Amino acid sequence: MSNEVPQMFDWDQERNQPGDRWSRAELNNFVVEFVAPTEYMVRPPQPVFYCFLIDVSHAAVSSGMVATACRTLLESLDRIPNEDNRTKVAIIAFDVALYFFSMPPGSTESTMMVVSDIDDVFLPKPNDILVNLTEARASVEALLGRLSDMFQESHTVGSALGSAMQAGFKLIVRPNLRPYVCLTNAL
């Protein structure tokens, strides 16, 4: 299959001059991909993990960013790859603290757990935060539908984005799990 090459490949940004398209290895060598059949697999592939971090500080809530992020995630749930019904998702909200949500399968209720120690991040319930998207779909949709309202009265100014990213990383890179997607930030 031949691919169109954008004009930017004709410009050498390091030397700030026109570049030679034929000297670029990635444009002159081919790639072949083989899909290995199941008999070549020692174990089935691990599921895909998505961890959505949502800033719920006063500025984010008052600007409408939280409502927009939640609405966008709700509209995108059907586009998340989940052919084998094994995809797992987690939602972590943050301002100056971290808010984890336990979303039980088959329910529309979720439980919020607050971790205010952002210097030494830990997971309050690691097994209930990362949930199967198919099984906990109703709970995920209900949480995203009301997340903006949950923090509407918050006047907290500040952001613990770094700690939230650490928590998301710890969540999806636990010893028994191997992630394909490290972190998706909904901001």
JSON list of C-alpha atoms in Angstrom, two decimals:
[
{"chain": "A", "resi": 1, "resn": "MET", "atom": "CA", "xyz": [0.00, 0.00, 0.00]},
{"chain": "A", "resi": 2, "resn": "SER", "atom": "CA", "xyz": [1.41, 3.37, -0.94]},
{"chain": "A", "resi": 3, "resn": "ASN", "atom": "CA", "xyz": [0.92, 6.28, 1.44]},
{"chain": "A", "resi": 4, "resn": "GLU", "atom": "CA", "xyz": [0.80, 9.97, 0.71]},
{"chain": "A", "resi": 5, "resn": "VAL", "atom": "CA", "xyz": [3.73, 11.78, 2.28]},
{"chain": "A", "resi": 6, "resn": "PRO", "atom": "CA", "xyz": [3.03, 15.25, 3.72]},
{"chain": "A", "resi": 7, "resn": "GLN", "atom": "CA", "xyz": [5.04, 18.26, 2.51]},
{"chain": "A", "resi": 8, "resn": "MET", "atom": "CA", "xyz": [6.73, 18.59, 5.92]},
{"chain": "A", "resi": 9, "resn": "PHE", "atom": "CA", "xyz": [8.90, 15.57, 5.07]},
{"chain": "A", "resi": 10, "resn": "ASP", "atom": "CA", "xyz": [10.68, 17.72, 2.48]},
{"chain": "A", "resi": 11, "resn": "TRP", "atom": "CA", "xyz": [11.96, 20.11, 5.16]},
{"chain": "A", "resi": 12, "resn": "ASP", "atom": "CA", "xyz": [14.85, 19.36, 7.52]},
{"chain": "A", "resi": 13, "resn": "GLN", "atom": "CA", "xyz": [13.90, 21.05, 10.79]},
{"chain": "A", "resi": 14, "resn": "GLU", "atom": "CA", "xyz": [17.30, 20.49, 12.41]},
{"chain": "A", "resi": 15, "resn": "ARG", "atom": "CA", "xyz": [19.20, 22.36, 9.72]},
{"chain": "A", "resi": 16, "resn": "ASN", "atom": "CA", "xyz": [16.27, 24.60, 8.74]},
{"chain": "A", "resi": 17, "resn": "GLN", "atom": "CA", "xyz": [16.66, 23.86, 5.04]},
{"chain": "A", "resi": 18, "resn": "PRO", "atom": "CA", "xyz": [15.02, 21.69, 2.39]},
{"chain": "A", "resi": 19, "resn": "GLY", "atom": "CA", "xyz": [15.57, 18.00, 3.09]},
{"chain": "A", "resi": 20, "resn": "ASP", "atom": "CA", "xyz": [16.19, 15.02, 0.85]},
{"chain": "A", "resi": 21, "resn": "ARG", "atom": "CA", "xyz": [13.19, 12.71, 0.88]},
{"chain": "A", "resi": 22, "resn": "TRP", "atom": "CA", "xyz": [15.27, 9.81, -0.44]},
{"chain": "A", "resi": 23, "resn": "SER", "atom": "CA", "xyz": [17.70, 9.92, 2.49]},
{"chain": "A", "resi": 24, "resn": "ARG", "atom": "CA", "xyz": [14.96, 9.22, 5.04]},
{"chain": "A", "resi": 25, "resn": "ALA", "atom": "CA", "xyz": [14.92, 5.53, 5.99]},
{"chain": "A", "resi": 26, "resn": "GLU", "atom": "CA", "xyz": [11.30, 5.61, 7.19]},
{"chain": "A", "resi": 27, "resn": "LEU", "atom": "CA", "xyz": [10.19, 6.71, 3.71]},
{"chain": "A", "resi": 28, "resn": "ASN", "atom": "CA", "xyz": [12.28, 4.26, 1.69]},
{"chain": "A", "resi": 29, "resn": "ASN", "atom": "CA", "xyz": [11.99, 0.98, 3.59]},
{"chain": "A", "resi": 30, "resn": "PHE", "atom": "CA", "xyz": [8.85, -1.05, 3.83]},
{"chain": "A", "resi": 31, "resn": "VAL", "atom": "CA", "xyz": [7.07, -2.57, 6.81]},
{"chain": "A", "resi": 32, "resn": "VAL", "atom": "CA", "xyz": [5.24, -5.88, 6.87]},
{"chain": "A", "resi": 33, "resn": "GLU", "atom": "CA", "xyz": [2.89, -6.78, 9.69]},
{"chain": "A", "resi": 34, "resn": "PHE", "atom": "CA", "xyz": [1.85, -10.34, 10.41]},
{"chain": "A", "resi": 35, "resn": "VAL", "atom": "CA", "xyz": [-1.10, -11.21, 12.63]},
{"chain": "A", "resi": 36, "resn": "ALA", "atom": "CA", "xyz": [-0.12, -14.24, 14.67]},
{"chain": "A", "resi": 37, "resn": "PRO", "atom": "CA", "xyz": [-2.80, -16.93, 15.00]},
{"chain": "A", "resi": 38, "resn": "THR", "atom": "CA", "xyz": [-3.90, -18.10, 18.45]},
{"chain": "A", "resi": 39, "resn": "GLU", "atom": "CA", "xyz": [-1.59, -21.14, 18.44]},
{"chain": "A", "resi": 40, "resn": "TYR", "atom": "CA", "xyz": [1.38, -18.75, 18.74]},
{"chain": "A", "resi": 41, "resn": "MET", "atom": "CA", "xyz": [0.06, -17.20, 21.95]},
{"chain": "A", "resi": 42, "resn": "VAL", "atom": "CA", "xyz": [1.16, -18.53, 25.32]},
{"chain": "A", "resi": 43, "resn": "ARG", "atom": "CA", "xyz": [-1.71, -16.67, 27.02]},
{"chain": "A", "resi": 44, "resn": "PRO", "atom": "CA", "xyz": [-4.55, -14.51, 25.72]},
{"chain": "A", "resi": 45, "resn": "PRO", "atom": "CA", "xyz": [-3.70, -10.84, 25.21]},
{"chain": "A", "resi": 46, "resn": "GLN", "atom": "CA", "xyz": [-4.27, -8.56, 28.18]},
{"chain": "A", "resi": 47, "resn": "PRO", "atom": "CA", "xyz": [-7.28, -6.24, 28.09]},
{"chain": "A", "resi": 48, "resn": "VAL", "atom": "CA", "xyz": [-6.90, -2.57, 27.27]},
{"chain": "A", "resi": 49, "resn": "PHE", "atom": "CA", "xyz": [-7.01, -0.13, 30.22]},
{"chain": "A", "resi": 50, "resn": "TYR", "atom": "CA", "xyz": [-8.18, 3.48, 30.13]},
{"chain": "A", "resi": 51, "resn": "CYS", "atom": "CA", "xyz": [-7.74, 5.81, 33.08]},
{"chain": "A", "resi": 52, "resn": "PHE", "atom": "CA", "xyz": [-9.54, 9.13, 32.69]},
{"chain": "A", "resi": 53, "resn": "LEU", "atom": "CA", "xyz": [-8.26, 12.00, 34.84]},
{"chain": "A", "resi": 54, "resn": "ILE", "atom": "CA", "xyz": [-10.68, 14.88, 35.26]},
{"chain": "A", "resi": 55, "resn": "ASP", "atom": "CA", "xyz": [-9.74, 18.20, 36.86]},
{"chain": "A", "resi": 56, "resn": "VAL", "atom": "CA", "xyz": [-12.58, 19.23, 39.22]},
{"chain": "A", "resi": 57, "resn": "SER", "atom": "CA", "xyz": [-11.02, 22.40, 40.64]},
{"chain": "A", "resi": 58, "resn": "HIS", "atom": "CA", "xyz": [-13.12, 25.56, 40.93]},
{"chain": "A", "resi": 59, "resn": "ALA", "atom": "CA", "xyz": [-11.73, 26.99, 37.68]},
{"chain": "A", "resi": 60, "resn": "ALA", "atom": "CA", "xyz": [-12.48, 23.77, 35.77]},
{"chain": "A", "resi": 61, "resn": "VAL", "atom": "CA", "xyz": [-16.03, 23.49, 37.11]},
{"chain": "A", "resi": 62, "resn": "SER", "atom": "CA", "xyz": [-16.91, 27.17, 36.66]},
{"chain": "A", "resi": 63, "resn": "SER", "atom": "CA", "xyz": [-15.54, 27.28, 33.10]},
{"chain": "A", "resi": 64, "resn": "GLY", "atom": "CA", "xyz": [-17.66, 24.29, 32.10]},
{"chain": "A", "resi": 65, "resn": "MET", "atom": "CA", "xyz": [-14.65, 22.09, 31.36]},
{"chain": "A", "resi": 66, "resn": "VAL", "atom": "CA", "xyz": [-15.81, 19.31, 33.68]},
{"chain": "A", "resi": 67, "resn": "ALA", "atom": "CA", "xyz": [-19.27, 19.19, 32.09]},
{"chain": "A", "resi": 68, "resn": "THR", "atom": "CA", "xyz": [-17.72, 19.20, 28.62]},
{"chain": "A", "resi": 69, "resn": "ALA", "atom": "CA", "xyz": [-15.21, 16.46, 29.48]},
{"chain": "A", "resi": 70, "resn": "CYS", "atom": "CA", "xyz": [-17.94, 14.27, 31.01]},
{"chain": "A", "resi": 71, "resn": "ARG", "atom": "CA", "xyz": [-20.29, 14.80, 28.07]},
{"chain": "A", "resi": 72, "resn": "THR", "atom": "CA", "xyz": [-17.49, 14.01, 25.61]},
{"chain": "A", "resi": 73, "resn": "LEU", "atom": "CA", "xyz": [-16.57, 10.83, 27.49]},
{"chain": "A", "resi": 74, "resn": "LEU", "atom": "CA", "xyz": [-20.23, 9.77, 27.58]},
{"chain": "A", "resi": 75, "resn": "GLU", "atom": "CA", "xyz": [-20.52, 10.29, 23.82]},
{"chain": "A", "resi": 76, "resn": "SER", "atom": "CA", "xyz": [-17.25, 8.41, 23.24]},
{"chain": "A", "resi": 77, "resn": "LEU", "atom": "CA", "xyz": [-17.96, 5.27, 25.28]},
{"chain": "A", "resi": 78, "resn": "ASP", "atom": "CA", "xyz": [-19.19, 3.41, 22.20]},
{"chain": "A", "resi": 79, "resn": "ARG", "atom": "CA", "xyz": [-16.00, 4.28, 20.31]},
{"chain": "A", "resi": 80, "resn": "ILE", "atom": "CA", "xyz": [-13.66, 2.80, 22.92]},
{"chain": "A", "resi": 81, "resn": "PRO", "atom": "CA", "xyz": [-12.29, -0.46, 21.48]},
{"chain": "A", "resi": 82, "resn": "ASN", "atom": "CA", "xyz": [-14.10, -3.27, 23.31]},
{"chain": "A", "resi": 83, "resn": "GLU", "atom": "CA", "xyz": [-14.77, -6.04, 20.81]},
{"chain": "A", "resi": 84, "resn": "ASP", "atom": "CA", "xyz": [-14.03, -8.82, 23.29]},
{"chain": "A", "resi": 85, "resn": "ASN", "atom": "CA", "xyz": [-15.83, -7.09, 26.23]},
{"chain": "A", "resi": 86, "resn": "ARG", "atom": "CA", "xyz": [-12.63, -7.02, 28.33]},
{"chain": "A", "resi": 87, "resn": "THR", "atom": "CA", "xyz": [-11.72, -3.32, 28.22]},
{"chain": "A", "resi": 88, "resn": "LYS", "atom": "CA", "xyz": [-11.32, -1.76, 31.66]},
{"chain": "A", "resi": 89, "resn": "VAL", "atom": "CA", "xyz": [-11.83, 1.87, 32.63]},
{"chain": "A", "resi": 90, "resn": "ALA", "atom": "CA", "xyz": [-11.21, 4.04, 35.69]},
{"chain": "A", "resi": 91, "resn": "ILE", "atom": "CA", "xyz": [-12.16, 7.61, 36.48]},
{"chain": "A", "resi": 92, "resn": "ILE", "atom": "CA", "xyz": [-10.08, 9.71, 38.83]},
{"chain": "A", "resi": 93, "resn": "ALA", "atom": "CA", "xyz": [-11.10, 13.28, 39.63]},
{"chain": "A", "resi": 94, "resn": "PHE", "atom": "CA", "xyz": [-8.64, 15.69, 41.20]},
{"chain": "A", "resi": 95, "resn": "ASP", "atom": "CA", "xyz": [-8.22, 19.18, 42.59]},
{"chain": "A", "resi": 96, "resn": "VAL", "atom": "CA", "xyz": [-5.90, 19.42, 45.63]},
{"chain": "A", "resi": 97, "resn": "ALA", "atom": "CA", "xyz": [-6.98, 15.87, 46.52]},
{"chain": "A", "resi": 98, "resn": "LEU", "atom": "CA", "xyz": [-7.64, 12.71, 44.51]},
{"chain": "A", "resi": 99, "resn": "TYR", "atom": "CA", "xyz": [-11.16, 11.29, 44.16]},
{"chain": "A", "resi": 100, "resn": "PHE", "atom": "CA", "xyz": [-11.41, 7.63, 43.22]},
{"chain": "A", "resi": 101, "resn": "PHE", "atom": "CA", "xyz": [-14.72, 6.03, 42.25]},
{"chain": "A", "resi": 102, "resn": "SER", "atom": "CA", "xyz": [-15.68, 2.47, 42.97]},
{"chain": "A", "resi": 103, "resn": "MET", "atom": "CA", "xyz": [-18.25, 1.46, 40.33]},
{"chain": "A", "resi": 104, "resn": "PRO", "atom": "CA", "xyz": [-19.92, -1.89, 41.01]},
{"chain": "A", "resi": 105, "resn": "PRO", "atom": "CA", "xyz": [-21.07, -3.89, 37.98]},
{"chain": "A", "resi": 106, "resn": "GLY", "atom": "CA", "xyz": [-24.81, -3.92, 37.28]},
{"chain": "A", "resi": 107, "resn": "SER", "atom": "CA", "xyz": [-25.50, -0.85, 39.40]},
{"chain": "A", "resi": 108, "resn": "THR", "atom": "CA", "xyz": [-25.83, 2.86, 38.75]},
{"chain": "A", "resi": 109, "resn": "GLU", "atom": "CA", "xyz": [-24.35, 3.80, 42.10]},
{"chain": "A", "resi": 110, "resn": "SER", "atom": "CA", "xyz": [-20.70, 4.59, 42.69]},
{"chain": "A", "resi": 111, "resn": "THR", "atom": "CA", "xyz": [-18.74, 5.26, 45.84]},
{"chain": "A", "resi": 112, "resn": "MET", "atom": "CA", "xyz": [-16.28, 8.14, 46.05]},
{"chain": "A", "resi": 113, "resn": "MET", "atom": "CA", "xyz": [-13.06, 7.67, 48.02]},
{"chain": "A", "resi": 114, "resn": "VAL", "atom": "CA", "xyz": [-10.93, 10.72, 48.80]},
{"chain": "A", "resi": 115, "resn": "VAL", "atom": "CA", "xyz": [-7.15, 10.57, 49.09]},
{"chain": "A", "resi": 116, "resn": "SER", "atom": "CA", "xyz": [-5.87, 13.88, 50.43]},
{"chain": "A", "resi": 117, "resn": "ASP", "atom": "CA", "xyz": [-2.24, 12.79, 50.88]},
{"chain": "A", "resi": 118, "resn": "ILE", "atom": "CA", "xyz": [-0.93, 13.70, 47.44]},
{"chain": "A", "resi": 119, "resn": "ASP", "atom": "CA", "xyz": [2.73, 13.40, 48.45]},
{"chain": "A", "resi": 120, "resn": "ASP", "atom": "CA", "xyz": [2.51, 9.65, 49.02]},
{"chain": "A", "resi": 121, "resn": "VAL", "atom": "CA", "xyz": [-0.15, 8.49, 46.56]},
{"chain": "A", "resi": 122, "resn": "PHE", "atom": "CA", "xyz": [-1.86, 5.18, 47.25]},
{"chain": "A", "resi": 123, "resn": "LEU", "atom": "CA", "xyz": [-4.88, 3.36, 45.83]},
{"chain": "A", "resi": 124, "resn": "PRO", "atom": "CA", "xyz": [-7.72, 3.04, 48.36]},
{"chain": "A", "resi": 125, "resn": "LYS", "atom": "CA", "xyz": [-9.39, -0.01, 46.71]},
{"chain": "A", "resi": 126, "resn": "PRO", "atom": "CA", "xyz": [-7.34, -1.09, 43.70]},
{"chain": "A", "resi": 127, "resn": "ASN", "atom": "CA", "xyz": [-9.68, -3.93, 42.73]},
{"chain": "A", "resi": 128, "resn": "ASP", "atom": "CA", "xyz": [-12.88, -1.88, 42.52]},
{"chain": "A", "resi": 129, "resn": "ILE", "atom": "CA", "xyz": [-11.61, 1.26, 40.79]},
{"chain": "A", "resi": 130, "resn": "LEU", "atom": "CA", "xyz": [-10.56, -0.26, 37.46]},
{"chain": "A", "resi": 131, "resn": "VAL", "atom": "CA", "xyz": [-13.78, -1.85, 36.17]},
{"chain": "A", "resi": 132, "resn": "ASN", "atom": "CA", "xyz": [-14.85, -3.79, 33.12]},
{"chain": "A", "resi": 133, "resn": "LEU", "atom": "CA", "xyz": [-16.54, -1.33, 30.75]},
{"chain": "A", "resi": 134, "resn": "THR", "atom": "CA", "xyz": [-19.21, -3.78, 29.63]},
{"chain": "A", "resi": 135, "resn": "GLU", "atom": "CA", "xyz": [-20.17, -4.96, 33.12]},
{"chain": "A", "resi": 136, "resn": "ALA", "atom": "CA", "xyz": [-20.09, -1.52, 34.78]},
{"chain": "A", "resi": 137, "resn": "ARG", "atom": "CA", "xyz": [-21.40, 0.52, 31.84]},
{"chain": "A", "resi": 138, "resn": "ALA", "atom": "CA", "xyz": [-24.48, 1.79, 33.71]},
{"chain": "A", "resi": 139, "resn": "SER", "atom": "CA", "xyz": [-22.37, 2.86, 36.67]},
{"chain": "A", "resi": 140, "resn": "VAL", "atom": "CA", "xyz": [-19.82, 4.64, 34.45]},
{"chain": "A", "resi": 141, "resn": "GLU", "atom": "CA", "xyz": [-22.58, 6.48, 32.58]},
{"chain": "A", "resi": 142, "resn": "ALA", "atom": "CA", "xyz": [-24.31, 7.50, 35.82]},
{"chain": "A", "resi": 143, "resn": "LEU", "atom": "CA", "xyz": [-21.05, 8.77, 37.31]},
{"chain": "A", "resi": 144, "resn": "LEU", "atom": "CA", "xyz": [-20.16, 10.80, 34.22]},
{"chain": "A", "resi": 145, "resn": "GLY", "atom": "CA", "xyz": [-23.70, 12.20, 34.18]},
{"chain": "A", "resi": 146, "resn": "ARG", "atom": "CA", "xyz": [-23.47, 13.60, 37.69]},
{"chain": "A", "resi": 147, "resn": "LEU", "atom": "CA", "xyz": [-19.73, 14.29, 38.15]},
{"chain": "A", "resi": 148, "resn": "SER", "atom": "CA", "xyz": [-20.06, 17.96, 37.22]},
{"chain": "A", "resi": 149, "resn": "ASP", "atom": "CA", "xyz": [-22.85, 18.46, 39.78]},
{"chain": "A", "resi": 150, "resn": "MET", "atom": "CA", "xyz": [-20.88, 16.69, 42.53]},
{"chain": "A", "resi": 151, "resn": "PHE", "atom": "CA", "xyz": [-18.22, 19.41, 42.53]},
{"chain": "A", "resi": 152, "resn": "GLN", "atom": "CA", "xyz": [-20.44, 22.38, 41.62]},
{"chain": "A", "resi": 153, "resn": "GLU", "atom": "CA", "xyz": [-20.12, 23.97, 45.09]},
{"chain": "A", "resi": 154, "resn": "SER", "atom": "CA", "xyz": [-16.37, 23.40, 45.35]},
{"chain": "A", "resi": 155, "resn": "HIS", "atom": "CA", "xyz": [-14.23, 26.51, 45.70]},
{"chain": "A", "resi": 156, "resn": "THR", "atom": "CA", "xyz": [-10.94, 24.62, 45.83]},
{"chain": "A", "resi": 157, "resn": "VAL", "atom": "CA", "xyz": [-8.19, 26.28, 43.85]},
{"chain": "A", "resi": 158, "resn": "GLY", "atom": "CA", "xyz": [-5.24, 24.08, 42.97]},
{"chain": "A", "resi": 159, "resn": "SER", "atom": "CA", "xyz": [-4.35, 21.04, 40.96]},
{"chain": "A", "resi": 160, "resn": "ALA", "atom": "CA", "xyz": [-2.77, 17.73, 41.90]},
{"chain": "A", "resi": 161, "resn": "LEU", "atom": "CA", "xyz": [-2.34, 16.60, 38.30]},
{"chain": "A", "resi": 162, "resn": "GLY", "atom": "CA", "xyz": [1.06, 15.03, 38.96]},
{"chain": "A", "resi": 163, "resn": "SER", "atom": "CA", "xyz": [-0.29, 12.98, 41.84]},
{"chain": "A", "resi": 164, "resn": "ALA", "atom": "CA", "xyz": [-3.33, 12.00, 39.77]},
{"chain": "A", "resi": 165, "resn": "MET", "atom": "CA", "xyz": [-1.05, 10.77, 37.00]},
{"chain": "A", "resi": 166, "resn": "GLN", "atom": "CA", "xyz": [0.95, 8.76, 39.52]},
{"chain": "A", "resi": 167, "resn": "ALA", "atom": "CA", "xyz": [-2.27, 7.20, 40.83]},
{"chain": "A", "resi": 168, "resn": "GLY", "atom": "CA", "xyz": [-3.45, 6.37, 37.31]},
{"chain": "A", "resi": 169, "resn": "PHE", "atom": "CA", "xyz": [-0.09, 4.81, 36.53]},
{"chain": "A", "resi": 170, "resn": "LYS", "atom": "CA", "xyz": [-0.15, 2.74, 39.73]},
{"chain": "A", "resi": 171, "resn": "LEU", "atom": "CA", "xyz": [-3.68, 1.65, 38.94]},
{"chain": "A", "resi": 172, "resn": "ILE", "atom": "CA", "xyz": [-3.03, 0.27, 35.49]},
{"chain": "A", "resi": 173, "resn": "VAL", "atom": "CA", "xyz": [0.52, -0.97, 35.99]},
{"chain": "A", "resi": 174, "resn": "ARG", "atom": "CA", "xyz": [-0.07, -3.23, 38.95]},
{"chain": "A", "resi": 175, "resn": "PRO", "atom": "CA", "xyz": [2.12, -6.34, 39.00]},
{"chain": "A", "resi": 176, "resn": "ASN", "atom": "CA", "xyz": [-0.59, -8.64, 37.69]},
{"chain": "A", "resi": 177, "resn": "LEU", "atom": "CA", "xyz": [-1.61, -6.31, 34.86]},
{"chain": "A", "resi": 178, "resn": "ARG", "atom": "CA", "xyz": [0.25, -5.23, 31.73]},
{"chain": "A", "resi": 179, "resn": "PRO", "atom": "CA", "xyz": [-1.16, -2.05, 30.13]},
{"chain": "A", "resi": 180, "resn": "TYR", "atom": "CA", "xyz": [-1.44, -1.33, 26.43]},
{"chain": "A", "resi": 181, "resn": "VAL", "atom": "CA", "xyz": [-2.64, 2.20, 27.07]},
{"chain": "A", "resi": 182, "resn": "CYS", "atom": "CA", "xyz": [-0.80, 3.98, 29.86]},
{"chain": "A", "resi": 183, "resn": "LEU", "atom": "CA", "xyz": [-2.90, 7.05, 30.48]},
{"chain": "A", "resi": 184, "resn": "THR", "atom": "CA", "xyz": [-5.60, 9.02, 28.78]},
{"chain": "A", "resi": 185, "resn": "ASN", "atom": "CA", "xyz": [-6.18, 12.49, 30.09]},
{"chain": "A", "resi": 186, "resn": "ALA", "atom": "CA", "xyz": [-9.67, 13.83, 29.52]},
{"chain": "A", "resi": 187, "resn": "LEU", "atom": "CA", "xyz": [-8.56, 17.43, 29.87]}
]
